[in-house]
Coordinates of C-alpha atoms and ligand atoms in Angstrom, one line a residue:
M1 CA -11.9 38.9 31.3
S2 CA -13.1 35.4 31.8
N3 CA -14.2 33.1 29.1
P4 CA -18.0 32.6 28.9
L5 CA -17.4 28.9 28.3
T6 CA -16.0 28.6 31.8
D7 CA -19.2 29.9 33.5
P8 CA -20.7 26.8 35.0
A9 CA -24.2 28.3 34.7
T10 CA -24.1 28.5 30.9
T11 CA -21.2 26.3 29.7
P12 CA -22.1 23.6 27.2
W13 CA -21.7 19.9 28.3
W14 CA -18.7 19.3 26.0
T15 CA -16.4 21.6 28.0
G16 CA -16.5 18.8 30.6
A17 CA -16.3 15.9 28.2
V18 CA -13.6 13.4 27.2
V19 CA -13.9 12.1 23.6
Y20 CA -12.8 8.6 22.4
Q21 CA -12.0 8.2 18.8
I22 CA -12.9 4.9 17.1
Y23 CA -11.2 4.0 13.8
P24 CA -13.7 1.3 13.0
R25 CA -11.5 -0.7 10.6
S26 CA -9.1 -1.4 13.4
F27 CA -11.3 -1.5 16.5
Q28 CA -13.1 -4.9 16.6
D29 CA -14.0 -7.4 13.8
S30 CA -17.2 -9.4 14.4
D31 CA -17.4 -11.5 11.3
G32 CA -13.9 -12.8 10.8
N33 CA -13.1 -10.9 7.5
G34 CA -10.2 -9.2 9.2
I35 CA -11.8 -5.7 9.1
G36 CA -13.3 -4.1 12.1
D37 CA -17.1 -3.3 11.9
L38 CA -20.0 -1.9 13.8
R39 CA -21.2 -5.1 15.4
G40 CA -17.6 -5.4 16.6
V41 CA -18.1 -2.0 18.4
L42 CA -21.2 -3.4 20.1
Q43 CA -19.0 -6.1 21.6
R44 CA -16.7 -3.4 23.2
V45 CA -19.1 -0.8 24.4
D46 CA -18.5 -1.8 28.0
H47 CA -14.8 -1.1 27.6
L48 CA -15.7 2.5 26.7
A49 CA -18.2 2.7 29.6
E50 CA -15.6 1.4 32.0
L51 CA -13.0 3.9 30.8
G52 CA -15.6 6.6 31.5
V53 CA -15.6 8.6 28.2
D54 CA -18.5 10.9 27.4
V55 CA -18.4 10.8 23.6
V56 CA -17.4 8.5 20.8
W57 CA -16.2 10.0 17.5
F58 CA -16.4 7.5 14.6
S59 CA -14.0 7.8 11.8
P60 CA -16.0 7.3 8.5
V61 CA -18.2 4.3 8.1
Y62 CA -20.1 5.6 5.1
R63 CA -20.2 3.9 1.7
S64 CA -16.7 4.3 0.2
P65 CA -14.3 2.6 -2.2
Q66 CA -11.8 2.8 0.7
D67 CA -9.1 4.5 -1.3
D68 CA -8.3 6.5 1.9
N69 CA -9.9 4.1 4.4
G70 CA -13.3 5.8 4.2
Y71 CA -12.2 9.4 3.9
D72 CA -13.4 9.1 0.3
I73 CA -17.2 8.9 0.5
S74 CA -19.5 7.7 -2.3
D75 CA -22.7 7.9 -0.2
Y76 CA -23.0 10.1 2.8
Q77 CA -26.3 8.6 3.9
D78 CA -25.5 4.9 4.0
V79 CA -23.0 2.6 5.9
D80 CA -20.5 0.7 3.9
P81 CA -21.2 -3.0 3.8
L82 CA -17.6 -3.6 5.1
F83 CA -18.8 -2.0 8.4
G84 CA -22.4 -3.2 8.5
T85 CA -25.7 -1.5 7.9
L86 CA -27.5 1.7 9.0
A87 CA -29.5 -0.5 11.3
D88 CA -26.3 -1.7 12.9
L89 CA -25.2 1.9 13.4
D90 CA -28.5 2.7 15.0
E91 CA -28.0 -0.1 17.4
V92 CA -24.5 1.1 18.2
V93 CA -25.7 4.6 18.8
Q94 CA -28.5 3.3 21.0
A95 CA -26.1 1.1 23.0
L96 CA -23.8 4.1 23.6
H97 CA -26.6 6.4 24.5
E98 CA -27.9 3.9 27.0
R99 CA -24.5 4.1 28.7
G100 CA -24.6 7.9 28.6
I101 CA -22.1 8.2 25.8
K102 CA -22.8 10.6 23.0
V103 CA -21.9 10.0 19.3
V104 CA -20.0 12.3 16.9
M105 CA -19.8 11.4 13.2
D106 CA -16.9 12.3 10.9
L107 CA -18.0 14.8 8.3
V108 CA -15.8 14.7 5.2
V109 CA -17.1 17.5 2.9
N110 CA -14.0 19.1 1.5
H111 CA -14.1 16.3 -1.0
T112 CA -16.1 13.2 -2.0
S113 CA -15.1 10.0 -3.7
D114 CA -14.8 10.1 -7.4
E115 CA -17.4 7.3 -7.3
H116 CA -20.0 9.6 -5.6
P117 CA -22.9 10.2 -8.0
W118 CA -22.3 13.9 -7.8
F119 CA -18.9 13.5 -9.2
V120 CA -19.9 10.8 -11.7
E121 CA -22.4 13.4 -13.1
S122 CA -19.9 16.2 -12.9
R123 CA -17.3 14.5 -15.0
S124 CA -19.9 13.2 -17.5
S125 CA -19.8 16.3 -19.7
A126 CA -18.6 19.9 -19.5
D127 CA -22.1 21.2 -19.5
N128 CA -23.6 18.8 -17.0
P129 CA -25.6 20.8 -14.3
K130 CA -23.2 19.4 -11.7
R131 CA -20.1 20.3 -13.6
D132 CA -19.5 23.3 -11.3
W133 CA -19.9 21.2 -8.1
Y134 CA -16.2 20.4 -8.4
W135 CA -13.2 22.4 -9.5
W136 CA -12.7 21.9 -13.2
R137 CA -10.0 23.8 -15.0
P138 CA -8.4 23.9 -18.5
A139 CA -4.7 23.2 -19.0
R140 CA -2.2 25.9 -18.2
A141 CA -2.2 28.6 -20.9
G142 CA -0.2 27.7 -23.9
M143 CA 0.1 24.0 -23.0
Q144 CA -1.4 20.9 -24.4
A145 CA -3.9 19.4 -22.0
G146 CA -2.7 16.1 -20.6
E147 CA 1.0 16.8 -21.3
P148 CA 3.4 16.7 -18.4
G149 CA 3.5 20.1 -16.6
A150 CA 0.2 21.3 -18.2
E151 CA -1.7 21.1 -14.9
P152 CA -3.4 24.4 -14.1
T153 CA -1.0 24.9 -11.1
N154 CA 2.1 23.2 -9.9
W155 CA 0.6 22.1 -6.6
G156 CA 1.6 18.8 -4.9
S157 CA -1.1 16.8 -3.2
F158 CA -1.1 15.8 0.5
F159 CA -0.6 12.3 -0.8
S160 CA 2.3 13.0 -3.3
G161 CA 1.9 13.7 -7.0
P162 CA 0.0 16.6 -8.5
T163 CA -3.3 18.0 -7.2
W164 CA -4.8 18.1 -10.6
A165 CA -6.1 15.0 -12.5
F166 CA -6.5 15.1 -16.2
D167 CA -9.9 13.8 -17.5
E168 CA -9.5 12.6 -21.0
A169 CA -13.3 12.7 -21.8
T170 CA -13.7 16.4 -21.4
G171 CA -10.1 17.5 -21.8
E172 CA -10.1 19.3 -18.4
Y173 CA -8.5 18.8 -15.0
Y174 CA -10.2 18.4 -11.6
L175 CA -8.7 19.5 -8.3
H176 CA -7.9 16.9 -5.6
L177 CA -5.9 18.1 -2.7
F178 CA -5.7 14.4 -1.5
S179 CA -5.8 11.4 -3.7
R180 CA -7.2 11.5 -7.3
K181 CA -10.1 9.5 -6.0
Q182 CA -11.0 12.4 -3.6
P183 CA -12.1 15.3 -5.9
D184 CA -12.5 18.6 -4.0
L185 CA -16.1 19.9 -3.8
N186 CA -16.6 23.5 -5.0
W187 CA -18.1 25.3 -2.0
E188 CA -18.5 28.4 -4.0
N189 CA -21.6 26.8 -5.6
P190 CA -24.6 27.3 -3.3
E191 CA -26.2 24.0 -4.4
V192 CA -23.2 22.1 -3.0
R193 CA -23.6 23.9 0.3
K194 CA -27.3 23.2 0.4
A195 CA -26.8 19.5 -0.4
V196 CA -24.2 19.2 2.4
Y197 CA -26.4 21.0 5.0
D198 CA -29.4 18.8 4.1
M199 CA -27.3 15.7 4.6
M200 CA -26.0 17.0 8.0
R201 CA -29.6 17.7 9.2
W202 CA -30.5 14.1 8.1
W203 CA -27.8 12.8 10.5
L204 CA -28.8 15.1 13.3
D205 CA -32.4 14.0 12.9
R206 CA -31.2 10.4 13.3
G207 CA -30.0 11.3 16.8
I208 CA -26.3 11.9 16.6
D209 CA -24.7 14.5 18.8
G210 CA -22.2 16.3 16.6
F211 CA -19.6 16.3 13.9
R212 CA -15.9 16.1 13.6
M213 CA -15.3 18.1 10.4
D214 CA -12.4 16.8 8.3
V215 CA -10.0 19.5 6.9
I216 CA -12.8 22.0 7.3
N217 CA -10.5 25.0 6.8
L218 CA -9.9 23.8 3.2
I219 CA -13.5 24.3 2.1
S220 CA -13.0 27.9 1.0
K221 CA -9.9 28.0 -1.3
R222 CA -8.2 29.8 -4.0
T223 CA -7.3 27.8 -7.1
G224 CA -4.1 29.6 -8.0
P225 CA -1.4 30.8 -8.3
D226 CA 1.5 28.3 -8.4
G227 CA 2.9 27.4 -5.0
E228 CA 6.4 27.7 -3.7
L229 CA 8.7 24.9 -4.7
A230 CA 10.6 22.7 -2.2
D231 CA 9.9 22.1 1.5
G232 CA 6.2 22.2 0.8
L233 CA 3.5 19.8 2.1
V234 CA 5.3 17.1 0.2
S235 CA 9.0 17.9 0.3
V236 CA 10.0 15.3 -2.2
G237 CA 8.9 15.9 -5.7
P238 CA 8.8 18.8 -8.2
Y239 CA 5.6 20.2 -6.8
G240 CA 4.6 23.6 -5.3
D241 CA 3.1 24.1 -1.9
A242 CA -0.7 24.4 -2.1
G243 CA -1.0 24.8 1.7
P244 CA -1.0 28.6 2.1
I245 CA -3.2 29.1 -1.0
T246 CA -5.9 26.5 -0.3
T247 CA -6.1 26.8 3.5
N248 CA -8.3 29.3 5.4
G249 CA -9.7 30.8 2.2
P250 CA -11.6 34.1 2.0
R251 CA -15.1 32.7 2.6
L252 CA -14.3 30.1 5.4
H253 CA -16.0 32.0 8.2
E254 CA -19.0 33.0 6.0
F255 CA -19.5 29.3 5.0
L256 CA -19.3 28.1 8.6
Q257 CA -21.7 30.7 9.8
E258 CA -24.1 29.9 7.1
M259 CA -23.8 26.2 8.0
H260 CA -24.3 27.0 11.6
H261 CA -27.6 28.8 10.9
A262 CA -28.8 26.3 8.4
V263 CA -28.0 23.2 10.4
F264 CA -27.3 24.0 14.1
D265 CA -29.7 26.8 15.0
G266 CA -32.0 25.7 17.7
R267 CA -29.6 23.1 18.9
D268 CA -26.9 25.5 20.1
G269 CA -24.8 24.1 22.9
E270 CA -26.3 20.6 22.4
L271 CA -23.8 19.6 19.7
L272 CA -20.1 18.9 19.8
L273 CA -18.7 20.5 16.7
V274 CA -14.9 20.1 16.2
G275 CA -13.1 21.2 13.1
E276 CA -9.9 19.7 11.9
T277 CA -7.8 22.7 10.8
P278 CA -4.3 22.1 9.7
G279 CA -2.3 25.3 9.6
A280 CA -4.7 27.3 11.7
T281 CA -3.1 30.2 13.7
I282 CA -4.3 31.3 17.1
E283 CA -6.1 34.2 15.5
E284 CA -8.0 31.8 13.2
G285 CA -8.6 29.5 16.2
K286 CA -10.3 32.4 18.1
L287 CA -12.5 33.3 15.1
L288 CA -13.5 29.7 14.6
T289 CA -14.3 28.8 18.2
D290 CA -15.6 32.0 19.8
P291 CA -19.2 30.9 20.6
A292 CA -20.4 34.5 19.9
R293 CA -19.5 34.0 16.2
D294 CA -21.7 30.8 15.6
E295 CA -19.0 28.8 13.9
L296 CA -17.5 25.8 15.7
G297 CA -17.1 24.6 19.2
M298 CA -13.4 23.8 19.0
I299 CA -10.7 22.8 16.5
F300 CA -7.8 20.4 16.1
T301 CA -4.6 22.4 15.7
F302 CA -1.4 21.0 14.3
E303 CA 1.5 23.1 15.6
H304 CA 2.4 20.6 18.3
M305 CA 2.3 17.7 15.8
G306 CA 4.9 19.4 13.6
L307 CA 7.5 20.0 16.3
D308 CA 9.4 16.7 15.7
H309 CA 9.2 17.0 11.9
G310 CA 12.4 17.6 10.0
P311 CA 12.6 19.6 6.8
A312 CA 11.0 16.7 4.9
G313 CA 8.0 16.5 7.1
R314 CA 6.3 13.6 8.8
F315 CA 8.7 11.0 7.3
D316 CA 11.7 12.9 8.6
I317 CA 11.2 12.7 12.4
K318 CA 13.7 14.4 14.7
P319 CA 13.8 14.5 18.5
L320 CA 11.3 16.7 20.3
D321 CA 12.6 19.8 22.0
L322 CA 10.4 19.9 25.0
R323 CA 10.7 23.7 25.3
E324 CA 9.0 24.0 22.0
L325 CA 6.2 21.8 23.0
K326 CA 5.6 23.8 26.1
A327 CA 5.8 27.0 24.3
T328 CA 3.3 25.9 21.6
M329 CA 0.8 24.3 24.0
S330 CA 0.9 27.3 26.4
R331 CA 0.5 29.8 23.6
W332 CA -2.7 28.0 22.6
Q333 CA -3.9 27.9 26.2
A334 CA -3.3 31.6 26.6
G335 CA -4.6 32.4 23.1
L336 CA -8.0 30.9 23.8
Q337 CA -8.1 31.7 27.5
D338 CA -10.7 34.5 27.2
A339 CA -12.6 33.3 24.1
G340 CA -12.9 30.0 22.3
W341 CA -11.9 26.5 23.3
N342 CA -9.0 24.1 22.7
S343 CA -9.2 20.4 21.8
L344 CA -6.4 18.4 23.3
Y345 CA -4.9 15.5 21.6
W346 CA -1.7 13.5 21.2
E347 CA -3.0 10.9 18.9
N348 CA -5.5 10.1 16.1
H349 CA -5.6 7.9 13.1
D350 CA -3.1 10.1 11.2
Q351 CA -0.4 10.3 13.9
P352 CA 2.2 7.9 15.2
R353 CA 1.7 6.6 18.7
I354 CA 2.6 9.2 21.3
V355 CA 4.4 6.8 23.6
S356 CA 6.8 5.9 20.7
R357 CA 7.0 9.5 19.7
F358 CA 7.4 11.7 22.8
G359 CA 7.8 8.9 25.3
D360 CA 9.7 5.6 25.7
D361 CA 8.0 2.6 24.3
G362 CA 10.6 0.2 25.8
E363 CA 11.7 0.1 29.4
F364 CA 9.5 3.0 30.6
R365 CA 6.5 2.5 28.4
R366 CA 4.0 2.4 31.3
E367 CA 5.5 5.4 33.0
S368 CA 5.9 7.5 29.9
A369 CA 2.4 6.7 28.5
T370 CA 0.8 7.6 31.9
M371 CA 2.9 10.8 32.2
L372 CA 2.0 11.9 28.7
G373 CA -1.7 11.3 29.4
T374 CA -1.4 13.3 32.6
V375 CA 0.2 16.3 31.0
L376 CA -2.4 16.4 28.2
H377 CA -5.5 15.8 30.3
L378 CA -4.5 18.5 32.9
H379 CA -4.7 21.3 30.3
R380 CA -7.8 23.3 29.7
G381 CA -9.8 22.0 26.7
T382 CA -11.6 18.9 25.6
P383 CA -9.3 15.9 25.6
Y384 CA -9.4 13.2 22.9
V385 CA -8.3 9.6 23.5
Y386 CA -7.5 7.7 20.3
Q387 CA -8.3 3.9 20.5
G388 CA -5.4 2.1 22.1
E389 CA -3.9 5.3 23.5
E390 CA -5.5 4.3 26.8
L391 CA -3.5 1.1 26.7
G392 CA -0.2 2.8 25.8
M393 CA -0.1 1.0 22.4
T394 CA 3.1 1.6 20.5
N395 CA 4.1 2.3 16.9
A396 CA 3.9 -0.7 14.6
H397 CA 7.7 -1.2 14.2
F398 CA 7.1 -2.9 10.8
T399 CA 10.3 -4.2 9.3
S400 CA 9.2 -4.5 5.6
F401 CA 7.5 -2.2 3.1
E402 CA 4.9 -4.9 2.5
S403 CA 3.4 -4.4 5.9
Y404 CA 2.2 -0.9 5.1
R405 CA -1.3 -0.1 3.9
D406 CA -1.8 3.6 4.1
I407 CA -2.2 5.4 0.8
E408 CA -0.1 8.4 2.0
S409 CA 2.8 6.1 3.0
L410 CA 2.6 4.0 -0.2
R411 CA 2.5 7.0 -2.5
Y412 CA 5.2 8.8 -0.7
V413 CA 7.5 5.7 -1.1
A414 CA 6.6 5.5 -4.8
Q415 CA 7.3 9.1 -5.4
A416 CA 10.5 9.1 -3.4
R417 CA 11.7 6.1 -5.4
T418 CA 11.2 7.9 -8.7
I419 CA 13.4 10.7 -7.4
G420 CA 15.9 8.3 -5.9
H421 CA 17.9 10.2 -3.4
L422 CA 16.8 8.2 -0.4
S423 CA 18.0 4.6 0.2
D424 CA 15.4 1.9 1.1
D425 CA 16.7 1.9 4.7
Q426 CA 16.1 5.6 5.0
L427 CA 12.6 5.3 3.4
L428 CA 11.7 2.4 5.8
K429 CA 12.9 4.4 8.8
G430 CA 10.7 7.3 7.6
L431 CA 7.7 5.0 7.6
Q432 CA 8.6 3.4 10.9
D433 CA 8.7 6.8 12.6
G434 CA 6.0 8.7 10.7
S435 CA 3.5 6.5 8.9
R436 CA -0.2 6.8 9.7
D437 CA -0.3 3.0 9.9
N438 CA 1.4 3.3 13.3
A439 CA -2.0 4.3 14.6
R440 CA -3.9 1.8 12.6
T441 CA -2.8 -1.6 13.8
P442 CA -5.6 -3.5 15.5
V443 CA -6.6 -2.6 19.0
Q444 CA -4.9 -5.1 21.4
W445 CA -7.7 -6.6 23.4
D446 CA -6.0 -9.7 24.7
A447 CA -2.9 -12.0 24.3
S448 CA -4.5 -14.4 21.8
P449 CA -3.0 -14.8 18.3
Q450 CA -4.8 -11.8 16.7
A451 CA -5.1 -9.9 19.9
G452 CA -8.9 -10.6 20.1
F453 CA -9.4 -8.3 17.2
T454 CA -10.4 -10.9 14.6
T455 CA -10.7 -14.7 14.1
G456 CA -9.5 -14.2 10.5
T457 CA -6.5 -12.5 9.0
P458 CA -6.4 -8.8 10.0
W459 CA -6.2 -6.2 7.1
I460 CA -3.0 -4.9 8.7
A461 CA -0.8 -6.8 11.1
V462 CA -1.4 -6.9 14.8
N463 CA 1.6 -5.7 16.8
P464 CA 3.3 -8.7 18.3
N465 CA 3.7 -6.8 21.6
H466 CA -0.1 -7.5 22.2
R467 CA 1.1 -10.5 24.1
S468 CA 2.1 -8.2 26.9
I469 CA 0.3 -4.9 26.0
N470 CA -3.5 -5.6 25.9
A471 CA -6.7 -4.5 27.5
E472 CA -7.4 -7.7 29.4
A473 CA -4.0 -7.6 31.2
Q474 CA -4.4 -3.9 32.0
R475 CA -7.9 -4.3 33.4
A476 CA -6.4 -6.6 36.0
D477 CA -3.6 -4.2 36.9
P478 CA -4.5 -1.1 38.9
E479 CA -1.2 0.6 37.9
S480 CA -1.8 0.1 34.1
V481 CA -2.1 2.8 31.5
F482 CA -5.8 1.9 31.2
H483 CA -6.6 2.5 34.9
H484 CA -4.5 5.7 34.8
Y485 CA -6.6 7.0 31.9
R486 CA -9.8 6.1 33.9
R487 CA -8.5 8.2 36.7
L488 CA -7.6 11.1 34.4
I489 CA -11.1 11.1 32.9
A490 CA -12.7 10.9 36.4
L491 CA -10.6 13.8 37.5
R492 CA -11.9 16.0 34.8
H493 CA -15.5 15.1 35.7
D494 CA -14.9 15.7 39.4
E495 CA -12.7 18.8 39.5
A496 CA -14.0 22.1 38.2
V497 CA -10.4 23.4 38.3
V498 CA -9.4 20.8 35.7
R499 CA -12.3 21.8 33.5
F500 CA -12.3 25.5 33.9
G501 CA -9.1 26.6 35.6
D502 CA -6.7 29.2 34.1
F503 CA -3.4 27.8 32.8
T504 CA 0.0 29.1 33.7
L505 CA 3.2 27.6 32.5
L506 CA 6.2 27.2 34.9
L507 CA 9.9 26.7 34.0
P508 CA 9.5 27.4 30.2
E509 CA 13.2 27.0 29.7
D510 CA 13.7 23.7 31.4
P511 CA 14.5 21.1 28.7
D512 CA 13.1 18.1 30.6
V513 CA 10.3 19.1 33.0
Y514 CA 6.8 20.2 31.9
A515 CA 5.2 22.0 34.8
F516 CA 2.2 24.3 35.1
T517 CA -0.6 25.4 37.4
R518 CA -4.3 25.4 36.9
T519 CA -6.2 28.0 39.0
L520 CA -9.9 28.5 39.7
G521 CA -10.8 31.0 42.5
D522 CA -8.9 29.7 45.5
E523 CA -8.2 26.3 44.0
R524 CA -4.9 25.6 42.6
L525 CA -3.4 22.4 41.0
V526 CA 0.3 22.1 40.3
V527 CA 1.3 19.7 37.6
A528 CA 5.0 18.6 37.1
A529 CA 6.2 16.0 34.7
N530 CA 9.5 14.6 33.7
F531 CA 10.1 13.9 30.0
R532 CA 13.4 12.1 30.5
G533 CA 14.4 8.5 31.5
E534 CA 16.5 9.8 34.4
S535 CA 15.5 11.6 37.6
R536 CA 15.4 15.4 37.6
T537 CA 15.3 17.8 40.4
V538 CA 13.8 21.3 39.8
D539 CA 12.7 24.3 41.8
L540 CA 9.1 25.0 40.9
G541 CA 9.2 28.3 42.8
I542 CA 5.9 27.3 44.6
D543 CA 6.0 26.2 48.2
L544 CA 4.4 22.8 48.2
H545 CA 4.6 22.3 52.0
G546 CA 1.4 20.5 53.0
A547 CA 0.3 20.0 49.5
E548 CA -2.1 17.1 48.8
L549 CA -1.4 14.5 46.1
V550 CA -4.2 14.4 43.6
L551 CA -2.7 12.0 41.1
G552 CA 0.7 10.4 40.3
N553 CA 1.8 7.7 37.9
Y554 CA 4.1 5.7 40.2
A555 CA 2.5 3.3 42.7
D556 CA 4.2 5.1 45.5
S557 CA 3.8 8.7 44.2
A558 CA 3.8 11.3 46.9
A559 CA 3.2 15.0 47.2
P560 CA 6.5 17.0 47.2
E561 CA 7.3 18.7 50.5
S562 CA 8.7 21.9 49.2
A563 CA 9.3 23.9 46.0
I564 CA 12.2 21.6 45.2
V565 CA 10.8 18.6 43.4
T566 CA 12.5 15.4 42.4
L567 CA 10.8 13.5 39.6
R568 CA 11.8 9.9 38.7
P569 CA 12.0 8.8 35.1
W570 CA 8.9 9.9 33.3
E571 CA 7.2 10.7 36.5
A572 CA 4.2 13.0 36.7
V573 CA 2.5 14.4 39.8
V574 CA -0.6 16.5 40.2
V575 CA -1.0 18.2 43.6
R576 CA -3.4 20.6 45.2
A577 CA -1.5 23.5 46.7
Ligands
LIG601 O1 -1.6 13.1 7.9 C1 -1.6 14.0 7.1 C2 -0.8 14.0 5.9 O2 0.6 14.2 6.3 C3 -2.4 15.2 7.3 O3 -1.9 16.3 6.6 C4 -3.8 14.8 7.0 O4 -3.8 14.5 5.6 C5 -4.6 16.0 7.3 O5 -4.5 16.1 8.6 C6 -6.0 15.8 6.9 O6 -6.5 14.6 7.5 C7 -7.8 14.3 7.3 O7 -8.2 14.3 5.9 C8 -7.6 13.4 5.0 C9 -7.6 12.0 5.6 O8 -6.7 11.2 4.8 C10 -7.2 11.9 7.0 O9 -7.2 10.6 7.5 C11 -8.1 12.9 7.8 O10 -7.9 12.9 9.2 C12 -8.4 13.4 3.8 O11 -9.8 13.2 4.0

């Protein structure tokens, strides 16, 4: 059986697209206040056009108290003054559209800000008409509301601490899976769903081209029972794991189909709809992305992002076992081969930089960054490039706690300190490896003091390595990470086999080499990549005599002459054979 999404006659445009994620706060500042903004984006649209991306996804620019850098929204239909105005956004959208680049907005509707008028009303009294728009619950049976341990369940939040906040005025608790300033919306209430759909239609009518849906598989959830203790989402602290109980709830597919019919009908295929779905299995992935089901176009999965997590999660990073990465990626390739669609990513605003994580951000930074890009972009699916990934930007390598800004990191440190079993050195190491701030340092445009990001003081420090790693230098160097990403993006546009070809993993047991084929009719590409800083020779089992080099990441890359292939440190080759 072949996947209907791979039929060139009917496939939607986004199966051939590459998406670029902008985290506006860190992209480009235009007014010197140290925070990136929309007029800053206008200054850099040509960078995006030169890179050749098809879509820009904007992390939230809506009105927000910025407790979680905009993922806490107090007005879905306005732009926060930090970032500019709705008119600025219209200008950015127009400038991108003029360059053939579509625009996807972040949709954060599992929760709002506690300063959103809906929540302000909801908390105002127990009989307010909007009370039921959020999850209000009394204290645990037999306990005094507000007392330690009286929360309705024992759950720990994604950002440390409990998921229930006590509200003195009405004596009840509200649910917040993220920070206490991010109360969860109650999707069981049809008025909530209607309000969300109306807002989504308003954005589409303004001319945007799709949505990236934040933690969309949390919208249908159970509110009990207690979760398992230890090794949960937050492994430090006395809290239970809410994950399995609040993820992929019983009405998820019903809600998404309802949303699809209420908002997307009549625009089918025109919109890029990508859901962020932590914890989704392949079975879930198929249900969510099979076009016949009218839910989403594709999802962000998390399995590959957890492979280097130790027992204590993202702040407990261990070396990657490449065999596990290959197994995970190829299971998803196979799982959605006949129905559904993968999104492909190494980075986003929540993840450490890939070159520091799976590559080598020192001696072989250029080689490993280009190798990692090659491997990802040669899979079937829609690739996402996170700002700075196309420059091979590295982790922040901050040496003091004071440099960190992210609420998740700060609250983790605070909680860990109250428990006290980790030393400051261990805690700092955890942040250096795992903090979301690694992805949030300003984009490195040039070698000037603030990397061309701002004329003021940036809200988070610029990485000092911008003096050598920056867009200006890379534009002038044909071997740079930037030009390699340009070639990868062009390859997807030019080669149907990259867009549609079937995926077959080679050498699953090799600990160092990631190799696979992509096949479409008589066309075959062979991809081989070395994840080590030493040369490796492997037998691919495919005769490459006469093969043609499609792409390599060394200036003198050449097509191998036989099945025996020698790859230099972090080398990647793509050949037609
Ligand atoms: O990075 C994480 C915490 O370890 C993830 O679990 C993350 O919280 C999860 O992927 C959800 O992320 C999204 O929703 C969050 C927001 O903080 C993230 O930035 C966003 O991508 C709440 O809106």
